[in-house]
Amino acid sequence: MESNKELSSQFISYYSKFTNKKLSLLSFERVFGGASRETFRILVKDETGSEEKLILRRTQESSLIETSQSTEYLAYSAYQGTSVPVPAMIDINEDEGTLGAPFMLMQQLDGAAASPFTPDAYSPHEEELGEQFWSILGEIAKKDINDDFIDQFDNATEDPCWKMELDKWVEVIKEDSISIEPILDAGIRKLYENPPKDPKKKSLVHGDYRNGNFLFKENKITGILDWEMAHIGDPLEDLGWALSPIWSWQDRDKPAYLLDRQASLSIWEGSSGLTIDKNDLKWWELFACVKGMAIWISAGNEFKTGKNVDPINLFSPWIPGDIHLEIILDILEEDLNET
Amino acid sequence: MKPEINIALMNAAQEILTRFSPLIEDEYEQSRLNSWGALILISAMKLNQSYSSLVKENNSIINWLTNTKQIYSKELLKEIDLIQVEEGLEQSVLDEQNQLLRAILVKAHKEVDSSDDIEVKRDCLKLLREMHSHRKVSDLIGLLQQADS
């Protein structure tokens, strides 16, 4: 593995050539977190003294979630200049020779991201940020997608949306599991036995829309990040994921530590123009736990096999893994009590 | 008496978080070291319980399978009858036994789910929750936040 110094020198050489400018590097820092790509915050200056803030996302040799870089680029590109705030894309490069691995370069947006496990991260702006958070998710769901656009994603099949996603994540669990989890098994059975309806309108699904994956500055959301799991599917998938109690574990009545559930759903319905089917949403909320478990299990496997001993790969199966199992149990018990 | 392993780990975590981490200027490396400090702290808190939790979990599964024997298929009963209760096992052996028991429990739960007996279904979920409570570390999430700040 090369040092940051080596990589930063490769970067400035590449970017000077790319922009046809004589640039100097003011800072080059790796950002902690984010398991699928290495992320670097960069500041460069040109001959006139003008500074530019950039974000470099480089594919990891061993990443938590195997995702296509072009999918992420495509998703970011789809929302350029819309009410969904995303960074301007500068370049995508699949060539390993330039910076040692495929990478994407984008402009850095203002604002900061908070940990999804910090209850008061958005205080005192929960209401304003909550309004924007659920409304932007509705906008993502509302976007018109045509066949040409869908064809650019590599997941178009004849299967219903729910089956395509569930099969995919169950496969990850089968491949990467290092122990038997009866709770998870029961959750998966429940999902296959009671599938939801296929959506009337398919959408571009962000795939990891939650608190922690957006930038904010005081009371304004300045960017929606981490689109690497984007795909075409059921818009309720993103809603189920964002509502999951794991993202507001210490205040479960306030999804994403922003607004109460009912207010959140109303904003989403208003913004997306879609009506929520409660049973279908319930299915997607249980699915969110199974998908989460697949990700945490995959991380645990990376750690245990020594492929990637980043502490995030130990933290993931320990804490989020535990929490998602508990949520599956809550859902199964609630279901049983309703029968 | 020598200091216990968990006390050693707790002190190591504390030194990482309060003494060494503040010396690191690189934000990424500092965050990574803080995470290790917090994870060592969790390990220290749970180390003493890991053996007894495994014993309790295995016993709970065996008791439950034995008490609900009347509802299972012949094939599953054969597997349940093969379960042997042994005491004083090493942790690695207990772990292997745990995986076998969990595999049988998954099959049992499937059969329970296909029955109409709500009470047994409820009891099965209770067992799963009890098992989870023996193992979980998510109750230490507050500790992680303290370590991080």
Short mmCIF file of C-alpha atoms in Angstrom, two decimals:
data_model
loop_
_atom_site.label_atom_id
_atom_site.label_comp_id
_atom_site.label_asym_id
_atom_site.label_seq_id
_atom_site.Cartn_x
_atom_site.Cartn_y
_atom_site.Cartn_z
CA MET A 1 0.00 0.00 0.00
CA GLU A 2 1.46 3.37 -0.96
CA SER A 3 1.65 6.25 1.51
CA ASN A 4 -0.54 9.35 1.32
CA LYS A 5 2.60 11.22 0.23
CA GLU A 6 3.08 8.97 -2.79
CA LEU A 7 -0.60 9.10 -3.68
CA SER A 8 -0.79 12.87 -3.27
CA SER A 9 2.16 13.32 -5.59
CA GLN A 10 0.53 11.02 -8.18
CA PHE A 11 -2.67 12.99 -7.76
CA ILE A 12 -1.23 16.46 -8.33
CA SER A 13 0.59 15.24 -11.39
CA TYR A 14 -2.62 13.71 -12.79
CA TYR A 15 -4.82 16.71 -11.96
CA SER A 16 -2.37 19.25 -13.35
CA LYS A 17 -2.42 17.36 -16.63
CA PHE A 18 -6.21 16.98 -16.48
CA THR A 19 -6.81 20.73 -15.98
CA ASN A 20 -3.84 21.83 -18.05
CA LYS A 21 -2.80 24.11 -15.20
CA LYS A 22 0.24 24.37 -13.00
CA LEU A 23 -1.17 23.35 -9.65
CA SER A 24 0.24 23.02 -6.17
CA LEU A 25 -1.16 20.87 -3.40
CA LEU A 26 -2.14 22.64 -0.17
CA SER A 27 -3.57 19.62 1.65
CA PHE A 28 -4.38 15.96 1.03
CA GLU A 29 -6.18 14.18 3.90
CA ARG A 30 -7.85 10.82 4.12
CA VAL A 31 -11.35 10.93 5.63
CA PHE A 32 -12.16 8.26 8.24
CA GLY A 33 -15.21 6.04 7.69
CA GLY A 34 -16.85 4.90 4.50
CA ALA A 35 -16.09 1.29 3.90
CA SER A 36 -16.49 0.92 0.17
CA ARG A 37 -14.09 3.60 -1.08
CA GLU A 38 -11.10 5.43 0.29
CA THR A 39 -12.07 9.08 0.49
CA PHE A 40 -9.63 12.00 0.43
CA ARG A 41 -10.24 15.69 1.07
CA ILE A 42 -7.97 17.75 -1.15
CA LEU A 43 -7.10 21.44 -1.52
CA VAL A 44 -5.17 22.67 -4.57
CA LYS A 45 -4.05 26.11 -5.75
CA ASP A 46 -3.35 27.29 -9.30
CA GLU A 47 -0.82 29.88 -10.54
CA THR A 48 -3.26 32.74 -9.99
CA GLY A 49 -3.70 31.78 -6.33
CA SER A 50 -7.21 30.46 -6.88
CA GLU A 51 -8.00 27.51 -4.60
CA GLU A 52 -10.14 24.47 -5.38
CA LYS A 53 -11.60 21.99 -2.87
CA LEU A 54 -11.96 18.43 -4.14
CA ILE A 55 -13.04 14.99 -3.02
CA LEU A 56 -11.28 11.92 -4.37
CA ARG A 57 -13.03 8.55 -4.03
CA ARG A 58 -10.76 5.64 -4.79
CA THR A 59 -11.80 1.99 -5.00
CA GLN A 60 -10.36 -0.10 -2.15
CA GLU A 61 -8.50 -3.33 -2.82
CA SER A 62 -10.78 -5.02 -0.33
CA SER A 63 -14.01 -3.17 0.17
CA LEU A 64 -16.94 -3.84 2.44
CA ILE A 65 -19.49 -3.68 -0.32
CA GLU A 66 -18.46 -4.63 -3.81
CA THR A 67 -20.01 -1.88 -5.87
CA SER A 68 -19.45 -0.51 -9.31
CA GLN A 69 -17.85 2.92 -9.43
CA SER A 70 -19.72 3.75 -12.63
CA THR A 71 -23.06 3.17 -10.83
CA GLU A 72 -22.16 5.76 -8.25
CA TYR A 73 -21.01 8.19 -10.93
CA LEU A 74 -24.20 7.65 -12.92
CA ALA A 75 -26.37 8.32 -9.88
CA TYR A 76 -24.51 11.50 -8.97
CA SER A 77 -24.77 12.63 -12.57
CA ALA A 78 -28.54 12.01 -12.66
CA TYR A 79 -29.21 14.66 -10.01
CA GLN A 80 -26.83 17.40 -11.18
CA GLY A 81 -28.65 20.73 -11.20
CA THR A 82 -31.77 19.40 -9.46
CA SER A 83 -33.22 20.04 -6.00
CA VAL A 84 -31.33 16.98 -4.78
CA PRO A 85 -27.99 18.47 -3.71
CA VAL A 86 -25.05 16.46 -5.05
CA PRO A 87 -21.44 17.41 -5.73
CA ALA A 88 -20.40 18.35 -9.26
CA MET A 89 -18.55 15.46 -10.86
CA ILE A 90 -15.17 16.17 -12.42
CA ASP A 91 -13.81 12.85 -13.62
CA ILE A 92 -14.21 9.09 -13.44
CA ASN A 93 -11.15 7.00 -14.20
CA GLU A 94 -11.17 3.22 -14.40
CA ASP A 95 -7.45 3.05 -15.11
CA GLU A 96 -5.44 1.56 -12.23
CA GLY A 97 -2.24 3.08 -13.58
CA THR A 98 -3.07 6.70 -12.73
CA LEU A 99 -3.65 6.52 -8.96
CA GLY A 100 -3.17 2.83 -8.24
CA ALA A 101 -6.92 2.03 -8.42
CA PRO A 102 -10.04 3.27 -10.23
CA PHE A 103 -11.25 6.60 -8.85
CA MET A 104 -13.78 9.40 -9.10
CA LEU A 105 -13.12 13.06 -8.57
CA MET A 106 -15.73 15.58 -7.52
CA GLN A 107 -16.02 19.04 -6.07
CA GLN A 108 -16.15 19.33 -2.33
CA LEU A 109 -19.41 20.68 -0.94
CA ASP A 110 -19.74 22.87 2.13
CA GLY A 111 -20.92 21.27 5.34
CA ALA A 112 -20.12 18.28 7.49
CA ALA A 113 -21.56 14.80 8.00
CA ALA A 114 -22.54 13.54 11.47
CA SER A 115 -22.29 10.03 12.87
CA PRO A 116 -25.65 8.19 12.66
CA PHE A 117 -25.05 7.06 16.25
CA THR A 118 -24.96 10.56 17.78
CA PRO A 119 -28.44 11.48 19.06
CA ASP A 120 -28.02 15.26 19.26
CA ALA A 121 -25.98 15.65 16.07
CA TYR A 122 -28.55 17.94 14.43
CA SER A 123 -29.60 19.96 17.45
CA PRO A 124 -31.07 22.61 17.40
CA HIS A 125 -32.00 22.29 13.69
CA GLU A 126 -33.76 18.90 13.70
CA GLU A 127 -37.03 20.25 12.32
CA GLU A 128 -35.61 22.19 9.40
CA LEU A 129 -33.12 19.46 8.52
CA GLY A 130 -35.83 16.81 8.95
CA GLU A 131 -38.14 18.64 6.57
CA GLN A 132 -35.35 18.73 3.95
CA PHE A 133 -34.14 15.17 4.61
CA TRP A 134 -37.53 13.52 3.95
CA SER A 135 -38.45 15.93 1.20
CA ILE A 136 -35.21 15.28 -0.73
CA LEU A 137 -35.83 11.54 -0.43
CA GLY A 138 -39.27 12.14 -1.95
CA GLU A 139 -37.61 14.09 -4.79
CA ILE A 140 -35.26 11.18 -5.45
CA ALA A 141 -38.26 8.84 -5.69
CA LYS A 142 -40.16 11.26 -7.91
CA LYS A 143 -37.49 11.56 -10.58
CA ASP A 144 -38.72 10.31 -13.93
CA ILE A 145 -36.64 7.48 -15.21
CA ASN A 146 -36.82 6.17 -18.73
CA ASP A 147 -35.73 2.86 -20.24
CA ASP A 148 -32.47 4.27 -21.56
CA PHE A 149 -31.57 5.44 -18.10
CA ILE A 150 -32.56 2.11 -16.53
CA ASP A 151 -30.46 0.24 -19.09
CA GLN A 152 -27.34 1.99 -17.82
CA PHE A 153 -27.68 0.16 -14.50
CA ASP A 154 -26.55 -3.43 -14.53
CA ASN A 155 -29.38 -4.77 -12.37
CA ALA A 156 -32.31 -4.76 -14.75
CA THR A 157 -34.07 -8.15 -14.59
CA GLU A 158 -37.59 -9.44 -14.98
CA ASP A 159 -37.88 -10.28 -11.27
CA PRO A 160 -40.00 -8.09 -9.01
CA CYS A 161 -37.97 -5.41 -7.22
CA TRP A 162 -38.29 -7.06 -3.82
CA LYS A 163 -37.03 -10.44 -5.06
CA MET A 164 -34.08 -9.00 -6.93
CA GLU A 165 -32.89 -7.14 -3.84
CA LEU A 166 -33.65 -9.87 -1.32
CA ASP A 167 -31.95 -12.59 -3.40
CA LYS A 168 -28.90 -10.38 -3.82
CA TRP A 169 -28.40 -9.74 -0.10
CA VAL A 170 -29.28 -13.27 1.00
CA GLU A 171 -26.55 -14.44 -1.36
CA VAL A 172 -24.05 -12.13 0.37
CA ILE A 173 -25.13 -13.56 3.73
CA LYS A 174 -24.69 -17.14 2.48
CA GLU A 175 -21.23 -16.38 1.12
CA ASP A 176 -19.86 -14.39 4.04
CA SER A 177 -21.55 -15.77 7.17
CA ILE A 178 -19.18 -16.96 9.84
CA SER A 179 -21.87 -18.14 12.26
CA ILE A 180 -25.48 -19.26 12.26
CA GLU A 181 -27.95 -16.52 13.24
CA PRO A 182 -31.41 -17.95 13.99
CA ILE A 183 -32.91 -14.45 14.30
CA LEU A 184 -31.68 -13.46 10.86
CA ASP A 185 -32.86 -16.74 9.41
CA ALA A 186 -36.36 -16.14 10.79
CA GLY A 187 -36.36 -12.62 9.33
CA ILE A 188 -35.38 -13.88 5.88
CA ARG A 189 -38.10 -16.57 5.98
CA LYS A 190 -40.69 -13.95 6.87
CA LEU A 191 -39.66 -11.80 3.91
CA TYR A 192 -39.93 -14.63 1.38
CA GLU A 193 -43.28 -15.75 2.78
CA ASN A 194 -44.98 -12.34 2.64
CA PRO A 195 -43.63 -10.36 -0.31
CA PRO A 196 -44.81 -6.82 -1.06
CA LYS A 197 -46.50 -5.70 -4.25
CA ASP A 198 -44.27 -4.51 -7.08
CA PRO A 199 -44.34 -0.69 -7.18
CA LYS A 200 -46.53 1.14 -9.65
CA LYS A 201 -43.60 3.40 -10.34
CA LYS A 202 -40.00 2.22 -10.21
CA SER A 203 -37.42 4.77 -9.08
CA LEU A 204 -33.74 5.32 -8.77
CA VAL A 205 -33.06 4.02 -5.27
CA HIS A 206 -30.15 5.68 -3.44
CA GLY A 207 -29.41 2.45 -1.56
CA ASP A 208 -27.93 3.99 1.59
CA TYR A 209 -30.07 7.07 2.29
CA ARG A 210 -29.78 7.81 5.99
CA ASN A 211 -28.52 10.25 8.58
CA GLY A 212 -24.74 10.23 8.39
CA ASN A 213 -24.79 10.17 4.60
CA PHE A 214 -25.67 13.80 4.09
CA LEU A 215 -23.72 17.00 4.58
CA PHE A 216 -25.28 19.88 6.47
CA LYS A 217 -24.33 23.35 7.49
CA GLU A 218 -26.38 24.70 10.37
CA ASN A 219 -30.01 24.30 9.21
CA LYS A 220 -29.36 23.37 5.58
CA ILE A 221 -28.63 20.06 3.91
CA THR A 222 -25.83 20.79 1.46
CA GLY A 223 -25.20 17.38 -0.08
CA ILE A 224 -26.49 13.82 -0.40
CA LEU A 225 -23.54 11.43 -0.50
CA ASP A 226 -22.58 7.76 -0.86
CA TRP A 227 -24.61 6.62 -3.85
CA GLU A 228 -22.54 3.48 -4.43
CA MET A 229 -25.47 1.14 -3.83
CA ALA A 230 -27.81 3.03 -6.17
CA HIS A 231 -30.07 0.92 -8.37
CA ILE A 232 -33.47 0.86 -9.99
CA GLY A 233 -36.16 -0.40 -7.64
CA ASP A 234 -39.03 0.26 -5.28
CA PRO A 235 -38.95 3.77 -3.76
CA LEU A 236 -40.15 2.29 -0.47
CA GLU A 237 -36.77 0.57 -0.18
CA ASP A 238 -35.00 3.87 0.58
CA LEU A 239 -37.80 4.89 2.92
CA GLY A 240 -37.59 1.63 4.88
CA TRP A 241 -33.81 1.98 5.16
CA ALA A 242 -33.89 5.63 6.27
CA LEU A 243 -36.61 4.92 8.86
CA SER A 244 -34.77 1.97 10.40
CA PRO A 245 -34.49 2.40 14.19
CA ILE A 246 -30.78 1.60 13.94
CA TRP A 247 -30.23 5.18 12.75
CA SER A 248 -31.95 6.60 15.82
CA TRP A 249 -31.21 3.83 18.30
CA GLN A 250 -31.19 6.06 21.37
CA ASP A 251 -34.42 7.87 20.42
CA ARG A 252 -36.42 5.42 18.34
CA ASP A 253 -39.49 7.63 18.08
CA LYS A 254 -37.51 10.12 16.01
CA PRO A 255 -36.24 8.41 12.82
CA ALA A 256 -32.82 9.66 11.74
CA TYR A 257 -32.80 11.76 14.95
CA LEU A 258 -34.82 14.35 13.04
CA LEU A 259 -38.64 14.25 13.13
CA ASP A 260 -41.28 11.84 14.41
CA ARG A 261 -42.32 9.00 12.13
CA GLN A 262 -45.70 10.35 11.08
CA ALA A 263 -44.33 13.77 10.16
CA SER A 264 -41.50 12.12 8.23
CA LEU A 265 -43.90 9.96 6.20
CA SER A 266 -46.21 12.90 5.44
CA ILE A 267 -43.33 14.99 4.11
CA TRP A 268 -42.13 12.09 1.93
CA GLU A 269 -45.62 11.47 0.52
CA GLY A 270 -46.06 15.18 -0.22
CA SER A 271 -42.73 15.46 -1.95
CA SER A 272 -42.78 12.20 -3.91
CA GLY A 273 -46.44 12.35 -4.87
CA LEU A 274 -46.66 8.66 -3.92
CA THR A 275 -48.97 7.00 -1.41
CA ILE A 276 -47.42 4.65 1.10
CA ASP A 277 -48.85 1.15 1.43
CA LYS A 278 -48.29 0.41 5.13
CA ASN A 279 -47.85 -3.34 4.69
CA ASP A 280 -45.39 -2.92 1.86
CA LEU A 281 -43.41 -0.37 3.87
CA LYS A 282 -43.35 -2.80 6.78
CA TRP A 283 -41.83 -5.42 4.47
CA TRP A 284 -39.13 -2.97 3.35
CA GLU A 285 -38.37 -2.07 6.96
CA LEU A 286 -37.70 -5.72 7.75
CA PHE A 287 -35.74 -6.00 4.52
CA ALA A 288 -33.58 -3.05 5.69
CA CYS A 289 -32.50 -5.16 8.67
CA VAL A 290 -31.60 -8.14 6.47
CA LYS A 291 -29.69 -5.94 4.04
CA GLY A 292 -27.93 -4.29 6.99
CA MET A 293 -27.01 -7.70 8.39
CA ALA A 294 -25.57 -8.71 5.02
CA ILE A 295 -23.34 -5.62 5.09
CA TRP A 296 -22.24 -6.15 8.71
CA ILE A 297 -21.62 -9.87 8.12
CA SER A 298 -19.58 -9.04 5.05
CA ALA A 299 -17.52 -6.59 7.14
CA GLY A 300 -16.97 -9.21 9.84
CA ASN A 301 -15.80 -11.65 7.22
CA GLU A 302 -13.28 -9.11 5.84
CA PHE A 303 -11.93 -8.62 9.35
CA LYS A 304 -11.85 -12.27 10.38
CA THR A 305 -10.12 -13.40 7.20
CA GLY A 306 -7.60 -10.55 7.48
CA LYS A 307 -8.52 -9.06 4.10
CA ASN A 308 -9.20 -5.69 5.67
CA VAL A 309 -8.60 -5.14 9.39
CA ASP A 310 -9.90 -1.58 9.46
CA PRO A 311 -11.63 -1.23 12.87
CA ILE A 312 -14.86 -0.33 11.06
CA ASN A 313 -15.00 -3.96 9.92
CA LEU A 314 -14.95 -5.09 13.56
CA PHE A 315 -17.31 -2.38 14.78
CA SER A 316 -19.89 -3.21 12.09
CA PRO A 317 -20.76 -6.78 13.12
CA TRP A 318 -20.45 -5.93 16.82
CA ILE A 319 -22.66 -2.88 17.18
CA PRO A 320 -24.85 -2.36 14.07
CA GLY A 321 -25.09 -6.15 13.66
CA ASP A 322 -26.41 -6.52 17.20
CA ILE A 323 -28.85 -3.68 16.77
CA HIS A 324 -30.30 -4.99 13.52
CA LEU A 325 -30.85 -8.44 15.06
CA GLU A 326 -32.74 -6.76 17.89
CA ILE A 327 -34.90 -4.82 15.43
CA ILE A 328 -35.71 -8.03 13.51
CA LEU A 329 -36.86 -9.56 16.80
CA ASP A 330 -39.00 -6.49 17.56
CA ILE A 331 -40.67 -6.74 14.14
CA LEU A 332 -41.28 -10.51 14.44
CA GLU A 333 -42.80 -10.06 17.91
CA GLU A 334 -44.96 -7.16 16.78
CA ASP A 335 -46.22 -9.24 13.85
CA LEU A 336 -47.06 -12.15 16.10
CA ASN A 337 -48.92 -9.90 18.52
CA GLU A 338 -51.02 -8.58 15.65
CA THR A 339 -52.16 -12.08 14.60
CA MET B 1 -2.86 -12.34 42.56
CA LYS B 2 -1.95 -10.98 39.10
CA PRO B 3 -4.09 -8.21 37.51
CA GLU B 4 -6.84 -9.72 35.33
CA ILE B 5 -6.76 -9.59 31.52
CA ASN B 6 -9.81 -7.36 31.32
CA ILE B 7 -8.22 -4.81 33.68
CA ALA B 8 -5.10 -4.79 31.48
CA LEU B 9 -7.22 -4.23 28.37
CA MET B 10 -9.20 -1.44 30.02
CA ASN B 11 -6.02 0.38 30.95
CA ALA B 12 -4.61 -0.11 27.46
CA ALA B 13 -7.80 1.37 25.98
CA GLN B 14 -7.66 4.31 28.33
CA GLU B 15 -4.02 5.03 27.47
CA ILE B 16 -4.78 4.81 23.73
CA LEU B 17 -7.71 7.19 24.01
CA THR B 18 -6.34 9.75 26.43
CA ARG B 19 -2.57 9.60 26.07
CA PHE B 20 -1.53 8.48 22.59
CA SER B 21 -4.42 9.50 20.37
CA PRO B 22 -4.18 13.25 21.16
CA LEU B 23 -0.55 13.16 19.99
CA ILE B 24 -1.56 12.18 16.45
CA GLU B 25 -2.08 15.07 14.07
CA ASP B 26 -3.44 13.15 11.07
CA GLU B 27 -7.24 13.17 11.44
CA TYR B 28 -7.73 9.79 9.74
CA GLU B 29 -5.09 8.00 11.83
CA GLN B 30 -6.40 9.57 15.03
CA SER B 31 -9.99 8.46 14.30
CA ARG B 32 -8.76 4.97 13.48
CA LEU B 33 -6.79 4.75 16.74
CA ASN B 34 -9.79 6.06 18.73
CA SER B 35 -11.92 3.31 17.20
CA TRP B 36 -9.40 0.70 18.31
CA GLY B 37 -9.40 2.21 21.80
CA ALA B 38 -13.18 1.96 21.97
CA LEU B 39 -13.28 -1.60 20.61
CA ILE B 40 -10.63 -2.73 23.14
CA LEU B 41 -12.75 -1.13 25.86
CA ILE B 42 -15.79 -3.16 24.72
CA SER B 43 -13.69 -6.34 24.61
CA ALA B 44 -12.52 -5.68 28.17
CA MET B 45 -16.09 -5.17 29.41
CA LYS B 46 -17.35 -8.38 27.80
CA LEU B 47 -14.32 -10.65 28.29
CA ASN B 48 -15.35 -12.03 31.68
CA GLN B 49 -18.84 -12.91 30.49
CA SER B 50 -17.96 -14.59 27.20
CA TYR B 51 -17.58 -18.14 28.58
CA SER B 52 -20.57 -18.06 30.92
CA SER B 53 -22.75 -16.45 28.20
CA LEU B 54 -21.97 -19.32 25.86
CA VAL B 55 -22.77 -21.90 28.54
CA LYS B 56 -26.07 -20.15 29.33
CA GLU B 57 -27.01 -19.91 25.64
CA ASN B 58 -26.29 -23.58 24.93
CA ASN B 59 -28.26 -24.65 28.00
CA SER B 60 -31.20 -22.44 27.05
CA ILE B 61 -31.36 -23.95 23.55
CA ILE B 62 -31.09 -27.53 24.85
CA ASN B 63 -33.80 -26.94 27.48
CA TRP B 64 -36.13 -25.35 24.98
CA LEU B 65 -35.69 -28.07 22.36
CA THR B 66 -36.23 -30.74 25.01
CA ASN B 67 -39.34 -29.07 26.41
CA THR B 68 -40.98 -28.65 23.01
CA LYS B 69 -40.04 -32.07 21.62
CA GLN B 70 -43.64 -33.11 21.09
CA ILE B 71 -44.15 -30.73 18.19
CA TYR B 72 -41.24 -31.70 15.92
CA SER B 73 -40.92 -34.01 12.95
CA LYS B 74 -39.26 -37.41 13.32
CA GLU B 75 -36.15 -36.23 11.44
CA LEU B 76 -35.65 -33.29 13.75
CA LEU B 77 -36.31 -35.40 16.85
CA LYS B 78 -33.47 -37.69 15.83
CA GLU B 79 -31.11 -34.70 15.73
CA ILE B 80 -32.34 -33.41 19.08
CA ASP B 81 -31.85 -36.83 20.67
CA LEU B 82 -28.22 -36.82 19.56
CA ILE B 83 -27.45 -33.68 21.56
CA GLN B 84 -25.10 -34.46 24.43
CA VAL B 85 -24.80 -32.32 27.52
CA GLU B 86 -21.25 -32.07 28.79
CA GLU B 87 -19.77 -29.83 31.42
CA GLY B 88 -16.39 -28.18 31.75
CA LEU B 89 -15.80 -27.88 28.01
CA GLU B 90 -13.21 -25.53 26.55
CA GLN B 91 -14.57 -22.35 24.97
CA SER B 92 -13.70 -23.45 21.42
CA VAL B 93 -15.62 -26.73 21.92
CA LEU B 94 -18.54 -24.84 23.43
CA ASP B 95 -18.51 -22.58 20.39
CA GLU B 96 -18.67 -25.55 18.01
CA GLN B 97 -21.51 -27.03 20.05
CA ASN B 98 -23.26 -23.67 19.93
CA GLN B 99 -23.18 -23.62 16.13
CA LEU B 100 -24.65 -27.13 15.99
CA LEU B 101 -27.38 -26.17 18.44
CA ARG B 102 -28.16 -22.99 16.51
CA ALA B 103 -28.49 -25.01 13.29
CA ILE B 104 -30.99 -27.35 14.98
CA LEU B 105 -32.82 -24.36 16.45
CA VAL B 106 -33.25 -22.83 12.98
CA LYS B 107 -34.91 -26.06 11.80
CA ALA B 108 -37.06 -26.19 14.95
CA HIS B 109 -38.14 -22.59 14.49
CA LYS B 110 -39.20 -23.32 10.91
CA GLU B 111 -41.39 -26.16 12.15
CA VAL B 112 -42.79 -23.97 14.94
CA ASP B 113 -43.61 -21.25 12.42
CA SER B 114 -45.56 -23.65 10.25
CA SER B 115 -47.70 -24.73 13.21
CA ASP B 116 -50.72 -22.83 14.57
CA ASP B 117 -49.48 -22.70 18.14
CA ILE B 118 -49.10 -18.99 18.90
CA GLU B 119 -47.78 -19.64 22.40
CA VAL B 120 -44.89 -21.81 21.18
CA LYS B 121 -44.14 -19.22 18.50
CA ARG B 122 -44.03 -16.56 21.19
CA ASP B 123 -41.81 -18.72 23.40
CA CYS B 124 -39.42 -19.31 20.53
CA LEU B 125 -39.00 -15.55 20.02
CA LYS B 126 -38.48 -15.19 23.77
CA LEU B 127 -35.68 -17.74 23.56
CA LEU B 128 -34.09 -15.85 20.66
CA ARG B 129 -34.24 -12.62 22.65
CA GLU B 130 -32.70 -14.29 25.68
CA MET B 131 -29.89 -15.68 23.51
CA HIS B 132 -29.32 -12.27 22.00
CA SER B 133 -29.16 -10.63 25.42
CA HIS B 134 -26.33 -12.98 26.45
CA ARG B 135 -24.19 -11.97 23.52
CA LYS B 136 -24.99 -8.41 22.54
CA VAL B 137 -22.53 -5.58 22.90
CA SER B 138 -24.79 -2.90 21.46
CA ASP B 139 -25.74 -1.85 25.00
CA LEU B 140 -22.25 -0.33 25.17
CA ILE B 141 -22.93 2.15 22.39
CA GLY B 142 -22.96 5.00 24.93
CA LEU B 143 -19.46 3.98 26.00
CA LEU B 144 -18.28 4.24 22.40
CA GLN B 145 -19.65 7.76 22.15
CA GLN B 146 -17.86 8.77 25.35
CA ALA B 147 -14.63 7.31 24.01
CA ASP B 148 -15.10 9.17 20.75
CA SER B 149 -15.57 12.52 22.46
#
